[in-house]
C-alpha positions as a Markdown table, in Angstrom:
| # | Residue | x | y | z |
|---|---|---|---|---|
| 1 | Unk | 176.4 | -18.9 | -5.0 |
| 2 | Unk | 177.3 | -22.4 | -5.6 |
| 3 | Unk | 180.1 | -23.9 | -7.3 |
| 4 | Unk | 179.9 | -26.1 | -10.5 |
| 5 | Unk | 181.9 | -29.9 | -11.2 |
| 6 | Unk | 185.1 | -27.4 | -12.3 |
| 7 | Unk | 185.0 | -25.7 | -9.2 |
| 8 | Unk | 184.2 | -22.7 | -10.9 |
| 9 | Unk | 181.2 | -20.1 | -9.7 |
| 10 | Unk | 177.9 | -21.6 | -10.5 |
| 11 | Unk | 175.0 | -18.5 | -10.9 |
| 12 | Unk | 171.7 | -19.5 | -9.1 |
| 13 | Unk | 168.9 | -20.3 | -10.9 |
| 14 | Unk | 165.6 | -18.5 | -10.7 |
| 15 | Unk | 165.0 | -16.8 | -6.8 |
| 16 | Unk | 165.6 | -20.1 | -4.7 |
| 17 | Unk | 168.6 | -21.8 | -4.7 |
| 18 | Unk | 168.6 | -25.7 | -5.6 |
| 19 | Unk | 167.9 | -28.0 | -3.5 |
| 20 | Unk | 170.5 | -30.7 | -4.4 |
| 21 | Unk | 173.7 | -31.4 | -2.3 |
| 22 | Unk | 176.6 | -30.3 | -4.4 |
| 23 | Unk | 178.8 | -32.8 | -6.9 |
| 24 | Unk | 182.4 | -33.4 | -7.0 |
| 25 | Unk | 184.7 | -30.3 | -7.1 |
| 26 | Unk | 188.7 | -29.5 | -6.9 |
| 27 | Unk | 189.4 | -26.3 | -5.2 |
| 28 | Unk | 192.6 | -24.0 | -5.8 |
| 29 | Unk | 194.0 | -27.3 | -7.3 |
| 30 | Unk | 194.9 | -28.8 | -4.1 |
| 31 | Unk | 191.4 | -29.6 | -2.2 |
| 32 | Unk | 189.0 | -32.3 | -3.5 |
| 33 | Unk | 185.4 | -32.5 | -2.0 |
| 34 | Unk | 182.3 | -34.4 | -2.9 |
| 35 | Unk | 178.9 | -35.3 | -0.8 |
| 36 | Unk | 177.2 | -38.7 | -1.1 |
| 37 | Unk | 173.5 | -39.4 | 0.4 |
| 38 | Unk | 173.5 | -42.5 | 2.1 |
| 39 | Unk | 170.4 | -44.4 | 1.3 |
| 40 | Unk | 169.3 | -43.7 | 5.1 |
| 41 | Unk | 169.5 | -40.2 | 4.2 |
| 42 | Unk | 172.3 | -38.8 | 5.8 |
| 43 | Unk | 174.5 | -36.6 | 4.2 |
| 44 | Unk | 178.8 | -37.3 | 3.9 |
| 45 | Unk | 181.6 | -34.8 | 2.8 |
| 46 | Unk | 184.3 | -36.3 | 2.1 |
| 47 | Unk | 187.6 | -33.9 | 1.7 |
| 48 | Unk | 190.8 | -35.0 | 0.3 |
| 49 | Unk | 194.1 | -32.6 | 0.1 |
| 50 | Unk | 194.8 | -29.5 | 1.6 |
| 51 | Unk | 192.1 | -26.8 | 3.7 |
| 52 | Unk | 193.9 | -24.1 | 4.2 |
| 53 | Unk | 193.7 | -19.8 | 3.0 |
| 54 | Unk | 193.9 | -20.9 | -0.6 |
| 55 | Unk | 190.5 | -23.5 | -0.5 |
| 56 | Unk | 188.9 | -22.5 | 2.6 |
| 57 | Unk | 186.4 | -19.8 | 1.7 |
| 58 | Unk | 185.3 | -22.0 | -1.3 |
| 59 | Unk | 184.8 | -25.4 | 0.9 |
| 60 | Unk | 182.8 | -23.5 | 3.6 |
| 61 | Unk | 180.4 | -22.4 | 0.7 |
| 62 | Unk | 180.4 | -26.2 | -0.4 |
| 63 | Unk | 179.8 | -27.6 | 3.3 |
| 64 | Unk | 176.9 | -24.8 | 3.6 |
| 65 | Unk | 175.4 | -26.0 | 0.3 |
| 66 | Unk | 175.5 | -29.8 | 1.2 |
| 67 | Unk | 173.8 | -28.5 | 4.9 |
| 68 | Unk | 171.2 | -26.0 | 3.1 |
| 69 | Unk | 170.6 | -29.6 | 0.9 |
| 70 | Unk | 170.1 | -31.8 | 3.3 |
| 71 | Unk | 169.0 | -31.0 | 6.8 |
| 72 | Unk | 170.0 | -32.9 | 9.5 |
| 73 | Unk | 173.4 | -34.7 | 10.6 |
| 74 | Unk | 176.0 | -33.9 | 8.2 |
| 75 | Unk | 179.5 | -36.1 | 8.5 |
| 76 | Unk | 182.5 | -34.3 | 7.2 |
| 77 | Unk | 185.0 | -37.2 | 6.2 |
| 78 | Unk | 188.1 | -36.1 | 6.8 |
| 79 | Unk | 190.4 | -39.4 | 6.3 |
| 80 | Unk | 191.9 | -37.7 | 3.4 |
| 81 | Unk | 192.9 | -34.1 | 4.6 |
| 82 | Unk | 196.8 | -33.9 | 4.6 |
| 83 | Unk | 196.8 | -30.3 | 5.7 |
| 84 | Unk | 194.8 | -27.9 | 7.7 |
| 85 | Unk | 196.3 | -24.6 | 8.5 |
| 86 | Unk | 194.3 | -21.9 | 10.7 |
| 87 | Unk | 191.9 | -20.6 | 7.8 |
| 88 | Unk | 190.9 | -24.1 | 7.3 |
| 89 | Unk | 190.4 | -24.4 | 11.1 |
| 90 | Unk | 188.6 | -21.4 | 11.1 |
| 91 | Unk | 186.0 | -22.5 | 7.9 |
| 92 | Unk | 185.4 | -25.9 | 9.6 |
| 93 | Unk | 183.8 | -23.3 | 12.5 |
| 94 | Unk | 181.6 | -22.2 | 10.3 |
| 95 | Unk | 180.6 | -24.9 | 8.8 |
| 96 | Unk | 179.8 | -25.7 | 12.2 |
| 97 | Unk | 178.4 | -23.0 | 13.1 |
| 98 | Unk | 176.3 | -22.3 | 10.0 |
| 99 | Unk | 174.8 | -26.4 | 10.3 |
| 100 | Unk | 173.3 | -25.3 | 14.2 |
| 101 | Unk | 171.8 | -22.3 | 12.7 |
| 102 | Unk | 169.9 | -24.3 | 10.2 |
| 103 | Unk | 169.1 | -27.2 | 12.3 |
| 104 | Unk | 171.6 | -29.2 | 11.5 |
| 105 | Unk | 175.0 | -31.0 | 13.1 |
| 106 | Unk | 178.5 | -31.6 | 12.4 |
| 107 | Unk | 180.6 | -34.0 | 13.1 |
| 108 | Unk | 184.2 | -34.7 | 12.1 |
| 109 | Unk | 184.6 | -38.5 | 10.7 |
| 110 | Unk | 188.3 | -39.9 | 10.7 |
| 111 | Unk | 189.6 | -36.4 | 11.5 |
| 112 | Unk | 194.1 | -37.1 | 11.1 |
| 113 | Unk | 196.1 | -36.8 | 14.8 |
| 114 | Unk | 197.8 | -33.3 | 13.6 |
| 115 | Unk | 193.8 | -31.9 | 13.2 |
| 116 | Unk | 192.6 | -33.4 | 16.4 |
| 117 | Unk | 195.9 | -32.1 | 18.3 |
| 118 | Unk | 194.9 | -28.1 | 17.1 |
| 119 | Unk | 191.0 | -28.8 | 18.0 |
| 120 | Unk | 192.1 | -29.9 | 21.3 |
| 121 | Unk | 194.8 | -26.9 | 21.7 |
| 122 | Unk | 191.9 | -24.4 | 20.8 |
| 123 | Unk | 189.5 | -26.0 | 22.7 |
| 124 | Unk | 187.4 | -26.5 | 20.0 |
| 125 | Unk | 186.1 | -30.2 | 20.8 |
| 126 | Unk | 182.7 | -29.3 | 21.6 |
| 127 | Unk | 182.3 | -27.2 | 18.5 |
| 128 | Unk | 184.0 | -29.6 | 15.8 |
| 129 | Unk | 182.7 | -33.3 | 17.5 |
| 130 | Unk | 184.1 | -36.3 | 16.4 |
| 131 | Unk | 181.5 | -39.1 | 14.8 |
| 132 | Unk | 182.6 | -42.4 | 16.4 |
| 133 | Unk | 180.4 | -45.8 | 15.9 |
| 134 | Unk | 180.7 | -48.6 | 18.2 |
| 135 | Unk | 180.9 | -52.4 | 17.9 |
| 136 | Unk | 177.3 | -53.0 | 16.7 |
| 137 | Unk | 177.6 | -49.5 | 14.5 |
| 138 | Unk | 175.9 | -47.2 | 16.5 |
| 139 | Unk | 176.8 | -43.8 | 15.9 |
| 140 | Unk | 178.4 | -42.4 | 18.8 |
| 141 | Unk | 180.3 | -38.6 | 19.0 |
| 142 | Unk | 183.6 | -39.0 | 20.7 |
């Protein structure tokens, strides 16, 4: 089930779900996502405000939609996020985890210090990469 603009349930239409990444929602008031196409065809979540028990469930179901939408190498922009508490952690797994089952990868984009320093506590660098370019804009994973 998706979600629609209000961040409210959104039924599926007819057997298959749509194929289009998802718009702009708010979640439990406090998280803010939205997923652009790049004209090179790669997919960008971009998350502003808080992932924790109250918006988690709702953003993994958001991330899996953009990933179901677009296959291939999906940045999650996470410049914005001012809070990520252990059920935010734990969605951003399976987000992960749900992008290598469908073919797909992951990678964290601007990710704050307090994030990093709990991915690197619980080890979870290799699941949750970082997306680093260089000089000349290559994409690189830190």
């Amino acid at each position: 089930m998706g979600y629609s603009a209000s961040g409210t349930a959104a039924s599926e239409v007819g057997p298959a779900r749509q194929q289009q990444p998802p718009g702009t929602v708010r979640l439990a008031d406090m998280l803010t996502l939205s997923c652009h196409i790049s004209q090179t065809g790669q997919a960008t979540v971009t998350f502003a405000g808080e992932l924790d028990a109250a918006s988690a469930d709702q953003a993994c179901e958001y991330v899996r939609d953009a990933i179901d939408a677009h296959p291939g190498q999906v940045l999650l922009d996470m410049a914005g996020l001012s809070f990520c508490d252990a059920r935010g952690l734990g969605a951003l797994v399976r987000m992960s985890r749900h992008a290598g089952q469908a073919g797909s990868s992951l990678h964290l984009v601007a990710p704050p210090p307090r994030l990093m320093k709990i991915i690197r506590l619980t080890g979870l660098q290799d699941t949750l990469p970082v997306h680093c370019e260089d000089q000349a804009g290559h994409a690189q994973v830190a």
